[in-house]
Amino acid sequence: MNYELDKFEHDASGNRFDDVAVIIPCLDEALSIADVVTGFTHHLPGAQIHVCDNGSSDNTAAVARQAGAIVCTEINKGKGHALRRLFRDTEAEIYIMVDGDMTYDISTVVDLIEKVRRDGIDLMVGTRVTEDGAAYRRGHRFGNKLLSNTVAWLFQKKLGDMLSGYRIMSRRFVKSFPISAQGFEIETEMTIHAFQVEAAYAETPVTYFARADGSTSKLSTYKDGFFILRTIADLLVLERPVMVFGGIGLAMILASVFWFLPVLAEYYRTGLVMRFPTLVVCATIGLTGLISIFSGIILAGVARSRRDQKRLSFLSFKRVPRTAAQMTSLETLRGNI
């Protein structure tokens, strides 16, 4: 999608959105990155536009720099690595994370920023809305829905599009987020972090477009789907250890009792333990089950301590109130667009 840039008016002061940073992780997006950078530059005068080139084989970095972006390079491949670099090196009060493929409609970004500031939202996710089957393939829709529903059930939250790459975040959310993901599972980890620290979370529909001709998606359906599932499994163990280890332990205890009952019945009937190896196996499985249950209880205490530490880190960053000048310039800009 190409924007008609002459539709937007500029603010001579150039400081309307000087507390906003747009962060764009990129890999081989030379065909579209200029449109993304220029679009945000005209919508958000004064905002920082940061592009992290994640080892592109084309001239993505040069095109982004020519369009006016601040460009850095991350040699470790993976979206998680690129975002870790951007989060670490960028200072702002509002962060806008977006892909460099020009698939998200950014025309409403001013209104979204206003909502984030007004309602004190720490993470706003742009849920993708499209009628173009080529833009958002059916298989990806199904996988996204499956994963979103899994995390929603796990944390008892409502989720629409957990894997969206268009997000608006507060400073305290970004700076308290310890990224461990390497690739496209970063969105899953980001969403779960918001639930862990009880950050103010919201979703808003955003129009989603097909990629430009000649541009290809970096998402591997099976490889990245596996990584996301593995991330969910890891977080399930970390966040719900009683459910995981307690469930395994209970199953082992029930199995040991089931196998032990015939041995016990035989003992009452004959006064002898004829199947001694079975008795040993039952005792071993039963004790292992008890250890698993108590391990889950201990790990639950550790998980609670980790969540408390994350919340304290999150709360240590105070939200900076918007100034009267920013409020006035924002209303002026909304009237000009």
PDB file of N, CA, C and O in Angstrom, residues 246-310:
ATOM      1  N   GLY A 246       1.809 -31.524  39.094  1.00  0.00           N
ATOM      2  CA  GLY A 246       0.776 -32.156  39.907  1.00  0.00           C
ATOM      3  C   GLY A 246      -0.052 -33.130  39.095  1.00  0.00           C
ATOM      4  O   GLY A 246      -0.396 -34.225  39.568  1.00  0.00           O
ATOM      5  N   GLY A 247      -0.366 -32.759  37.844  1.00  0.00           N
ATOM      6  CA  GLY A 247      -1.117 -33.658  36.971  1.00  0.00           C
ATOM      7  C   GLY A 247      -0.339 -34.922  36.649  1.00  0.00           C
ATOM      8  O   GLY A 247      -0.886 -36.033  36.672  1.00  0.00           O
ATOM      9  N   ILE A 248       0.945 -34.742  36.348  1.00  0.00           N
ATOM     10  CA  ILE A 248       1.787 -35.913  36.067  1.00  0.00           C
ATOM     11  C   ILE A 248       1.900 -36.794  37.307  1.00  0.00           C
ATOM     12  O   ILE A 248       1.780 -38.026  37.227  1.00  0.00           O
ATOM     13  N   GLY A 249       2.123 -36.162  38.460  1.00  0.00           N
ATOM     14  CA  GLY A 249       2.257 -36.923  39.703  1.00  0.00           C
ATOM     15  C   GLY A 249       0.988 -37.668  40.055  1.00  0.00           C
ATOM     16  O   GLY A 249       1.034 -38.845  40.465  1.00  0.00           O
ATOM     17  N   LEU A 250      -0.159 -37.018  39.899  1.00  0.00           N
ATOM     18  CA  LEU A 250      -1.430 -37.673  40.198  1.00  0.00           C
ATOM     19  C   LEU A 250      -1.672 -38.854  39.269  1.00  0.00           C
ATOM     20  O   LEU A 250      -2.135 -39.918  39.716  1.00  0.00           O
ATOM     21  N   ALA A 251      -1.336 -38.698  37.989  1.00  0.00           N
ATOM     22  CA  ALA A 251      -1.497 -39.795  37.036  1.00  0.00           C
ATOM     23  C   ALA A 251      -0.611 -40.978  37.420  1.00  0.00           C
ATOM     24  O   ALA A 251      -1.033 -42.149  37.322  1.00  0.00           O
ATOM     25  N   MET A 252       0.606 -40.698  37.869  1.00  0.00           N
ATOM     26  CA  MET A 252       1.521 -41.766  38.266  1.00  0.00           C
ATOM     27  C   MET A 252       1.012 -42.486  39.521  1.00  0.00           C
ATOM     28  O   MET A 252       1.081 -43.719  39.616  1.00  0.00           O
ATOM     29  N   ILE A 253       0.481 -41.722  40.462  1.00  0.00           N
ATOM     30  CA  ILE A 253      -0.046 -42.336  41.686  1.00  0.00           C
ATOM     31  C   ILE A 253      -1.252 -43.218  41.371  1.00  0.00           C
ATOM     32  O   ILE A 253      -1.371 -44.345  41.873  1.00  0.00           O
ATOM     33  N   LEU A 254      -2.141 -42.723  40.512  1.00  0.00           N
ATOM     34  CA  LEU A 254      -3.307 -43.516  40.132  1.00  0.00           C
ATOM     35  C   LEU A 254      -2.895 -44.788  39.397  1.00  0.00           C
ATOM     36  O   LEU A 254      -3.475 -45.870  39.613  1.00  0.00           O
ATOM     37  N   ALA A 255      -1.868 -44.680  38.551  1.00  0.00           N
ATOM     38  CA  ALA A 255      -1.383 -45.867  37.834  1.00  0.00           C
ATOM     39  C   ALA A 255      -0.778 -46.877  38.804  1.00  0.00           C
ATOM     40  O   ALA A 255      -1.004 -48.095  38.681  1.00  0.00           O
ATOM     41  N   SER A 256      -0.021 -46.374  39.782  1.00  0.00           N
ATOM     42  CA  SER A 256       0.602 -47.291  40.742  1.00  0.00           C
ATOM     43  C   SER A 256      -0.458 -47.994  41.592  1.00  0.00           C
ATOM     44  O   SER A 256      -0.350 -49.192  41.897  1.00  0.00           O
ATOM     45  N   VAL A 257      -1.517 -47.266  41.976  1.00  0.00           N
ATOM     46  CA  VAL A 257      -2.604 -47.874  42.745  1.00  0.00           C
ATOM     47  C   VAL A 257      -3.322 -48.929  41.906  1.00  0.00           C
ATOM     48  O   VAL A 257      -3.661 -50.023  42.396  1.00  0.00           O
ATOM     49  N   PHE A 258      -3.554 -48.629  40.629  1.00  0.00           N
ATOM     50  CA  PHE A 258      -4.240 -49.561  39.730  1.00  0.00           C
ATOM     51  C   PHE A 258      -3.466 -50.869  39.607  1.00  0.00           C
ATOM     52  O   PHE A 258      -4.046 -51.972  39.636  1.00  0.00           O
ATOM     53  N   TRP A 259      -2.133 -50.767  39.467  1.00  0.00           N
ATOM     54  CA  TRP A 259      -1.322 -51.985  39.344  1.00  0.00           C
ATOM     55  C   TRP A 259      -1.118 -52.686  40.686  1.00  0.00           C
ATOM     56  O   TRP A 259      -0.850 -53.891  40.737  1.00  0.00           O
ATOM     57  N   PHE A 260      -1.238 -51.931  41.776  1.00  0.00           N
ATOM     58  CA  PHE A 260      -1.011 -52.507  43.098  1.00  0.00           C
ATOM     59  C   PHE A 260      -2.225 -53.288  43.609  1.00  0.00           C
ATOM     60  O   PHE A 260      -2.066 -54.237  44.390  1.00  0.00           O
ATOM     61  N   LEU A 261      -3.427 -52.925  43.176  1.00  0.00           N
ATOM     62  CA  LEU A 261      -4.634 -53.576  43.689  1.00  0.00           C
ATOM     63  C   LEU A 261      -4.642 -55.092  43.476  1.00  0.00           C
ATOM     64  O   LEU A 261      -4.990 -55.842  44.409  1.00  0.00           O
ATOM     65  N   PRO A 262      -4.261 -55.616  42.314  1.00  0.00           N
ATOM     66  CA  PRO A 262      -4.213 -57.079  42.168  1.00  0.00           C
ATOM     67  C   PRO A 262      -3.211 -57.737  43.113  1.00  0.00           C
ATOM     68  O   PRO A 262      -3.450 -58.838  43.627  1.00  0.00           O
ATOM     69  N   VAL A 263      -2.078 -57.056  43.343  1.00  0.00           N
ATOM     70  CA  VAL A 263      -1.071 -57.590  44.269  1.00  0.00           C
ATOM     71  C   VAL A 263      -1.645 -57.640  45.680  1.00  0.00           C
ATOM     72  O   VAL A 263      -1.464 -58.627  46.419  1.00  0.00           O
ATOM     73  N   LEU A 264      -2.357 -56.577  46.077  1.00  0.00           N
ATOM     74  CA  LEU A 264      -2.965 -56.531  47.401  1.00  0.00           C
ATOM     75  C   LEU A 264      -4.049 -57.598  47.553  1.00  0.00           C
ATOM     76  O   LEU A 264      -4.136 -58.276  48.599  1.00  0.00           O
ATOM     77  N   ALA A 265      -4.852 -57.769  46.525  1.00  0.00           N
ATOM     78  CA  ALA A 265      -5.912 -58.788  46.576  1.00  0.00           C
ATOM     79  C   ALA A 265      -5.313 -60.185  46.701  1.00  0.00           C
ATOM     80  O   ALA A 265      -5.818 -61.036  47.462  1.00  0.00           O
ATOM     81  N   GLU A 266      -4.235 -60.411  45.999  1.00  0.00           N
ATOM     82  CA  GLU A 266      -3.573 -61.718  46.068  1.00  0.00           C
ATOM     83  C   GLU A 266      -2.973 -61.958  47.452  1.00  0.00           C
ATOM     84  O   GLU A 266      -3.002 -63.082  47.989  1.00  0.00           O
ATOM     85  N   TYR A 267      -2.455 -60.889  48.048  1.00  0.00           N
ATOM     86  CA  TYR A 267      -1.878 -61.011  49.383  1.00  0.00           C
ATOM     87  C   TYR A 267      -2.953 -61.386  50.409  1.00  0.00           C
ATOM     88  O   TYR A 267      -2.741 -62.244  51.282  1.00  0.00           O
ATOM     89  N   TYR A 268      -4.139 -60.732  50.331  1.00  0.00           N
ATOM     90  CA  TYR A 268      -5.227 -61.073  51.247  1.00  0.00           C
ATOM     91  C   TYR A 268      -5.727 -62.498  51.034  1.00  0.00           C
ATOM     92  O   TYR A 268      -6.158 -63.174  51.973  1.00  0.00           O
ATOM     93  N   ARG A 269      -5.634 -62.973  49.815  1.00  0.00           N
ATOM     94  CA  ARG A 269      -6.144 -64.304  49.505  1.00  0.00           C
ATOM     95  C   ARG A 269      -5.166 -65.407  49.919  1.00  0.00           C
ATOM     96  O   ARG A 269      -5.561 -66.457  50.409  1.00  0.00           O
ATOM     97  N   THR A 270      -3.863 -65.160  49.737  1.00  0.00           N
ATOM     98  CA  THR A 270      -2.865 -66.216  49.977  1.00  0.00           C
ATOM     99  C   THR A 270      -1.927 -65.911  51.133  1.00  0.00           C
ATOM    100  O   THR A 270      -1.238 -66.794  51.632  1.00  0.00           O
ATOM    101  N   GLY A 271      -1.845 -64.649  51.527  1.00  0.00           N
ATOM    102  CA  GLY A 271      -0.887 -64.262  52.561  1.00  0.00           C
ATOM    103  C   GLY A 271       0.519 -64.121  52.022  1.00  0.00           C
ATOM    104  O   GLY A 271       1.460 -63.943  52.788  1.00  0.00           O
ATOM    105  N   LEU A 272       0.657 -64.179  50.709  1.00  0.00           N
ATOM    106  CA  LEU A 272       1.987 -64.083  50.081  1.00  0.00           C
ATOM    107  C   LEU A 272       1.978 -62.996  48.999  1.00  0.00           C
ATOM    108  O   LEU A 272       0.952 -62.720  48.373  1.00  0.00           O
ATOM    109  N   VAL A 273       3.145 -62.422  48.800  1.00  0.00           N
ATOM    110  CA  VAL A 273       3.319 -61.478  47.696  1.00  0.00           C
ATOM    111  C   VAL A 273       4.005 -62.247  46.570  1.00  0.00           C
ATOM    112  O   VAL A 273       5.224 -62.440  46.573  1.00  0.00           O
ATOM    113  N   MET A 274       3.196 -62.704  45.615  1.00  0.00           N
ATOM    114  CA  MET A 274       3.715 -63.546  44.539  1.00  0.00           C
ATOM    115  C   MET A 274       4.390 -62.716  43.443  1.00  0.00           C
ATOM    116  O   MET A 274       5.278 -63.190  42.757  1.00  0.00           O
ATOM    117  N   ARG A 275       3.951 -61.464  43.293  1.00  0.00           N
ATOM    118  CA  ARG A 275       4.519 -60.609  42.233  1.00  0.00           C
ATOM    119  C   ARG A 275       5.295 -59.445  42.874  1.00  0.00           C
ATOM    120  O   ARG A 275       4.880 -58.297  42.843  1.00  0.00           O
ATOM    121  N   PHE A 276       6.412 -59.811  43.482  1.00  0.00           N
ATOM    122  CA  PHE A 276       7.211 -58.824  44.198  1.00  0.00           C
ATOM    123  C   PHE A 276       7.764 -57.724  43.278  1.00  0.00           C
ATOM    124  O   PHE A 276       7.768 -56.551  43.651  1.00  0.00           O
ATOM    125  N   PRO A 277       8.247 -58.062  42.067  1.00  0.00           N
ATOM    126  CA  PRO A 277       8.727 -56.991  41.168  1.00  0.00           C
ATOM    127  C   PRO A 277       7.642 -55.956  40.858  1.00  0.00           C
ATOM    128  O   PRO A 277       7.928 -54.758  40.774  1.00  0.00           O
ATOM    129  N   THR A 278       6.392 -56.438  40.703  1.00  0.00           N
ATOM    130  CA  THR A 278       5.294 -55.495  40.449  1.00  0.00           C
ATOM    131  C   THR A 278       5.106 -54.565  41.631  1.00  0.00           C
ATOM    132  O   THR A 278       4.849 -53.358  41.471  1.00  0.00           O
ATOM    133  N   LEU A 279       5.240 -55.101  42.849  1.00  0.00           N
ATOM    134  CA  LEU A 279       5.119 -54.283  44.046  1.00  0.00           C
ATOM    135  C   LEU A 279       6.191 -53.202  44.077  1.00  0.00           C
ATOM    136  O   LEU A 279       5.924 -52.043  44.421  1.00  0.00           O
ATOM    137  N   VAL A 280       7.412 -53.568  43.717  1.00  0.00           N
ATOM    138  CA  VAL A 280       8.521 -52.600  43.703  1.00  0.00           C
ATOM    139  C   VAL A 280       8.263 -51.500  42.677  1.00  0.00           C
ATOM    140  O   VAL A 280       8.466 -50.296  42.947  1.00  0.00           O
ATOM    141  N   VAL A 281       7.792 -51.905  41.496  1.00  0.00           N
ATOM    142  CA  VAL A 281       7.503 -50.921  40.443  1.00  0.00           C
ATOM    143  C   VAL A 281       6.397 -49.970  40.891  1.00  0.00           C
ATOM    144  O   VAL A 281       6.471 -48.750  40.695  1.00  0.00           O
ATOM    145  N   CYS A 282       5.350 -50.517  41.506  1.00  0.00           N
ATOM    146  CA  CYS A 282       4.244 -49.678  41.989  1.00  0.00           C
ATOM    147  C   CYS A 282       4.722 -48.681  43.035  1.00  0.00           C
ATOM    148  O   CYS A 282       4.334 -47.498  43.013  1.00  0.00           O
ATOM    149  N   ALA A 283       5.546 -49.143  43.961  1.00  0.00           N
ATOM    150  CA  ALA A 283       6.062 -48.242  44.995  1.00  0.00           C
ATOM    151  C   ALA A 283       6.938 -47.138  44.384  1.00  0.00           C
ATOM    152  O   ALA A 283       6.849 -45.968  44.788  1.00  0.00           O
ATOM    153  N   THR A 284       7.762 -47.528  43.409  1.00  0.00           N
ATOM    154  CA  THR A 284       8.646 -46.552  42.763  1.00  0.00           C
ATOM    155  C   THR A 284       7.838 -45.496  42.017  1.00  0.00           C
ATOM    156  O   THR A 284       8.098 -44.288  42.131  1.00  0.00           O
ATOM    157  N   ILE A 285       6.839 -45.948  41.246  1.00  0.00           N
ATOM    158  CA  ILE A 285       6.008 -45.005  40.488  1.00  0.00           C
ATOM    159  C   ILE A 285       5.216 -44.106  41.438  1.00  0.00           C
ATOM    160  O   ILE A 285       5.100 -42.896  41.221  1.00  0.00           O
ATOM    161  N   GLY A 286       4.679 -44.681  42.512  1.00  0.00           N
ATOM    162  CA  GLY A 286       3.919 -43.889  43.471  1.00  0.00           C
ATOM    163  C   GLY A 286       4.767 -42.830  44.147  1.00  0.00           C
ATOM    164  O   GLY A 286       4.344 -41.671  44.289  1.00  0.00           O
ATOM    165  N   LEU A 287       5.986 -43.207  44.574  1.00  0.00           N
ATOM    166  CA  LEU A 287       6.882 -42.237  45.215  1.00  0.00           C
ATOM    167  C   LEU A 287       7.312 -41.149  44.236  1.00  0.00           C
ATOM    168  O   LEU A 287       7.406 -39.969  44.599  1.00  0.00           O
ATOM    169  N   THR A 288       7.569 -41.550  42.988  1.00  0.00           N
ATOM    170  CA  THR A 288       7.939 -40.563  41.962  1.00  0.00           C
ATOM    171  C   THR A 288       6.797 -39.575  41.741  1.00  0.00           C
ATOM    172  O   THR A 288       7.007 -38.374  41.562  1.00  0.00           O
ATOM    173  N   GLY A 289       5.563 -40.092  41.760  1.00  0.00           N
ATOM    174  CA  GLY A 289       4.407 -39.220  41.626  1.00  0.00           C
ATOM    175  C   GLY A 289       4.310 -38.223  42.767  1.00  0.00           C
ATOM    176  O   GLY A 289       4.006 -37.043  42.548  1.00  0.00           O
ATOM    177  N   LEU A 290       4.574 -38.678  43.992  1.00  0.00           N
ATOM    178  CA  LEU A 290       4.551 -37.765  45.137  1.00  0.00           C
ATOM    179  C   LEU A 290       5.632 -36.698  45.012  1.00  0.00           C
ATOM    180  O   LEU A 290       5.391 -35.517  45.307  1.00  0.00           O
ATOM    181  N   ILE A 291       6.817 -37.109  44.576  1.00  0.00           N
ATOM    182  CA  ILE A 291       7.909 -36.146  44.379  1.00  0.00           C
ATOM    183  C   ILE A 291       7.525 -35.118  43.327  1.00  0.00           C
ATOM    184  O   ILE A 291       7.801 -33.915  43.468  1.00  0.00           O
ATOM    185  N   SER A 292       6.873 -35.578  42.250  1.00  0.00           N
ATOM    186  CA  SER A 292       6.446 -34.672  41.184  1.00  0.00           C
ATOM    187  C   SER A 292       5.448 -33.641  41.717  1.00  0.00           C
ATOM    188  O   SER A 292       5.538 -32.448  41.396  1.00  0.00           O
ATOM    189  N   ILE A 293       4.506 -34.077  42.542  1.00  0.00           N
ATOM    190  CA  ILE A 293       3.509 -33.155  43.100  1.00  0.00           C
ATOM    191  C   ILE A 293       4.162 -32.108  43.983  1.00  0.00           C
ATOM    192  O   ILE A 293       3.892 -30.900  43.865  1.00  0.00           O
ATOM    193  N   PHE A 294       5.058 -32.549  44.878  1.00  0.00           N
ATOM    194  CA  PHE A 294       5.723 -31.596  45.761  1.00  0.00           C
ATOM    195  C   PHE A 294       6.670 -30.686  44.990  1.00  0.00           C
ATOM    196  O   PHE A 294       6.854 -29.515  45.357  1.00  0.00           O
ATOM    197  N   SER A 295       7.263 -31.203  43.899  1.00  0.00           N
ATOM    198  CA  SER A 295       8.115 -30.355  43.050  1.00  0.00           C
ATOM    199  C   SER A 295       7.285 -29.241  42.427  1.00  0.00           C
ATOM    200  O   SER A 295       7.726 -28.088  42.338  1.00  0.00           O
ATOM    201  N   GLY A 296       6.073 -29.595  41.980  1.00  0.00           N
ATOM    202  CA  GLY A 296       5.186 -28.588  41.415  1.00  0.00           C
ATOM    203  C   GLY A 296       4.834 -27.511  42.431  1.00  0.00           C
ATOM    204  O   GLY A 296       4.779 -26.322  42.095  1.00  0.00           O
ATOM    205  N   ILE A 297       4.597 -27.920  43.683  1.00  0.00           N
ATOM    206  CA  ILE A 297       4.264 -26.953  44.730  1.00  0.00           C
ATOM    207  C   ILE A 297       5.439 -26.019  45.002  1.00  0.00           C
ATOM    208  O   ILE A 297       5.278 -24.796  45.145  1.00  0.00           O
ATOM    209  N   ILE A 298       6.649 -26.583  45.048  1.00  0.00           N
ATOM    210  CA  ILE A 298       7.844 -25.765  45.288  1.00  0.00           C
ATOM    211  C   ILE A 298       8.078 -24.799  44.127  1.00  0.00           C
ATOM    212  O   ILE A 298       8.353 -23.607  44.325  1.00  0.00           O
ATOM    213  N   LEU A 299       7.941 -25.313  42.894  1.00  0.00           N
ATOM    214  CA  LEU A 299       8.155 -24.467  41.721  1.00  0.00           C
ATOM    215  C   LEU A 299       7.097 -23.372  41.617  1.00  0.00           C
ATOM    216  O   LEU A 299       7.357 -22.299  41.081  1.00  0.00           O
ATOM    217  N   ALA A 300       5.893 -23.648  42.127  1.00  0.00           N
ATOM    218  CA  ALA A 300       4.857 -22.617  42.136  1.00  0.00           C
ATOM    219  C   ALA A 300       5.282 -21.439  42.999  1.00  0.00           C
ATOM    220  O   ALA A 300       5.019 -20.273  42.657  1.00  0.00           O
ATOM    221  N   GLY A 301       5.931 -21.729  44.123  1.00  0.00           N
ATOM    222  CA  GLY A 301       6.448 -20.653  44.968  1.00  0.00           C
ATOM    223  C   GLY A 301       7.524 -19.857  44.260  1.00  0.00           C
ATOM    224  O   GLY A 301       7.566 -18.626  44.352  1.00  0.00           O
ATOM    225  N   VAL A 302       8.400 -20.564  43.529  1.00  0.00           N
ATOM    226  CA  VAL A 302       9.449 -19.880  42.762  1.00  0.00           C
ATOM    227  C   VAL A 302       8.825 -19.013  41.670  1.00  0.00           C
ATOM    228  O   VAL A 302       9.246 -17.864  41.444  1.00  0.00           O
ATOM    229  N   ALA A 303       7.810 -19.556  40.977  1.00  0.00           N
ATOM    230  CA  ALA A 303       7.148 -18.803  39.905  1.00  0.00           C
ATOM    231  C   ALA A 303       6.479 -17.550  40.456  1.00  0.00           C
ATOM    232  O   ALA A 303       6.514 -16.485  39.830  1.00  0.00           O
ATOM    233  N   ARG A 304       5.874 -17.675  41.629  1.00  0.00           N
ATOM    234  CA  ARG A 304       5.232 -16.509  42.235  1.00  0.00           C
ATOM    235  C   ARG A 304       6.262 -15.450  42.573  1.00  0.00           C
ATOM    236  O   ARG A 304       6.027 -14.251  42.376  1.00  0.00           O
ATOM    237  N   SER A 305       7.414 -15.881  43.066  1.00  0.00           N
ATOM    238  CA  SER A 305       8.479 -14.931  43.384  1.00  0.00           C
ATOM    239  C   SER A 305       8.967 -14.224  42.118  1.00  0.00           C
ATOM    240  O   SER A 305       9.196 -13.008  42.122  1.00  0.00           O
ATOM    241  N   ARG A 306       9.102 -14.961  41.021  1.00  0.00           N
ATOM    242  CA  ARG A 306       9.528 -14.372  39.754  1.00  0.00           C
ATOM    243  C   ARG A 306       8.510 -13.364  39.253  1.00  0.00           C
ATOM    244  O   ARG A 306       8.873 -12.270  38.772  1.00  0.00           O
ATOM    245  N   ARG A 307       7.232 -13.700  39.354  1.00  0.00           N
ATOM    246  CA  ARG A 307       6.191 -12.769  38.913  1.00  0.00           C
ATOM    247  C   ARG A 307       6.203 -11.499  39.756  1.00  0.00           C
ATOM    248  O   ARG A 307       6.024 -10.400  39.236  1.00  0.00           O
ATOM    249  N   ASP A 308       6.408 -11.659  41.061  1.00  0.00           N
ATOM    250  CA  ASP A 308       6.454 -10.485  41.939  1.00  0.00           C
ATOM    251  C   ASP A 308       7.628  -9.581  41.565  1.00  0.00           C
ATOM    252  O   ASP A 308       7.502  -8.349  41.561  1.00  0.00           O
ATOM    253  N   GLN A 309       8.778 -10.182  41.240  1.00  0.00           N
ATOM    254  CA  GLN A 309       9.941  -9.397  40.842  1.00  0.00           C
ATOM    255  C   GLN A 309       9.680  -8.659  39.535  1.00  0.00           C
ATOM    256  O   GLN A 309      10.071  -7.498  39.367  1.00  0.00           O
ATOM    257  N   LYS A 310       9.007  -9.326  38.599  1.00  0.00           N
ATOM    258  CA  LYS A 310       8.673  -8.670  37.338  1.00  0.00           C
ATOM    259  C   LYS A 310       7.712  -7.511  37.558  1.00  0.00           C
ATOM    260  O   LYS A 310       7.856  -6.443  36.946  1.00  0.00           O
TER     261      LYS A 310
END
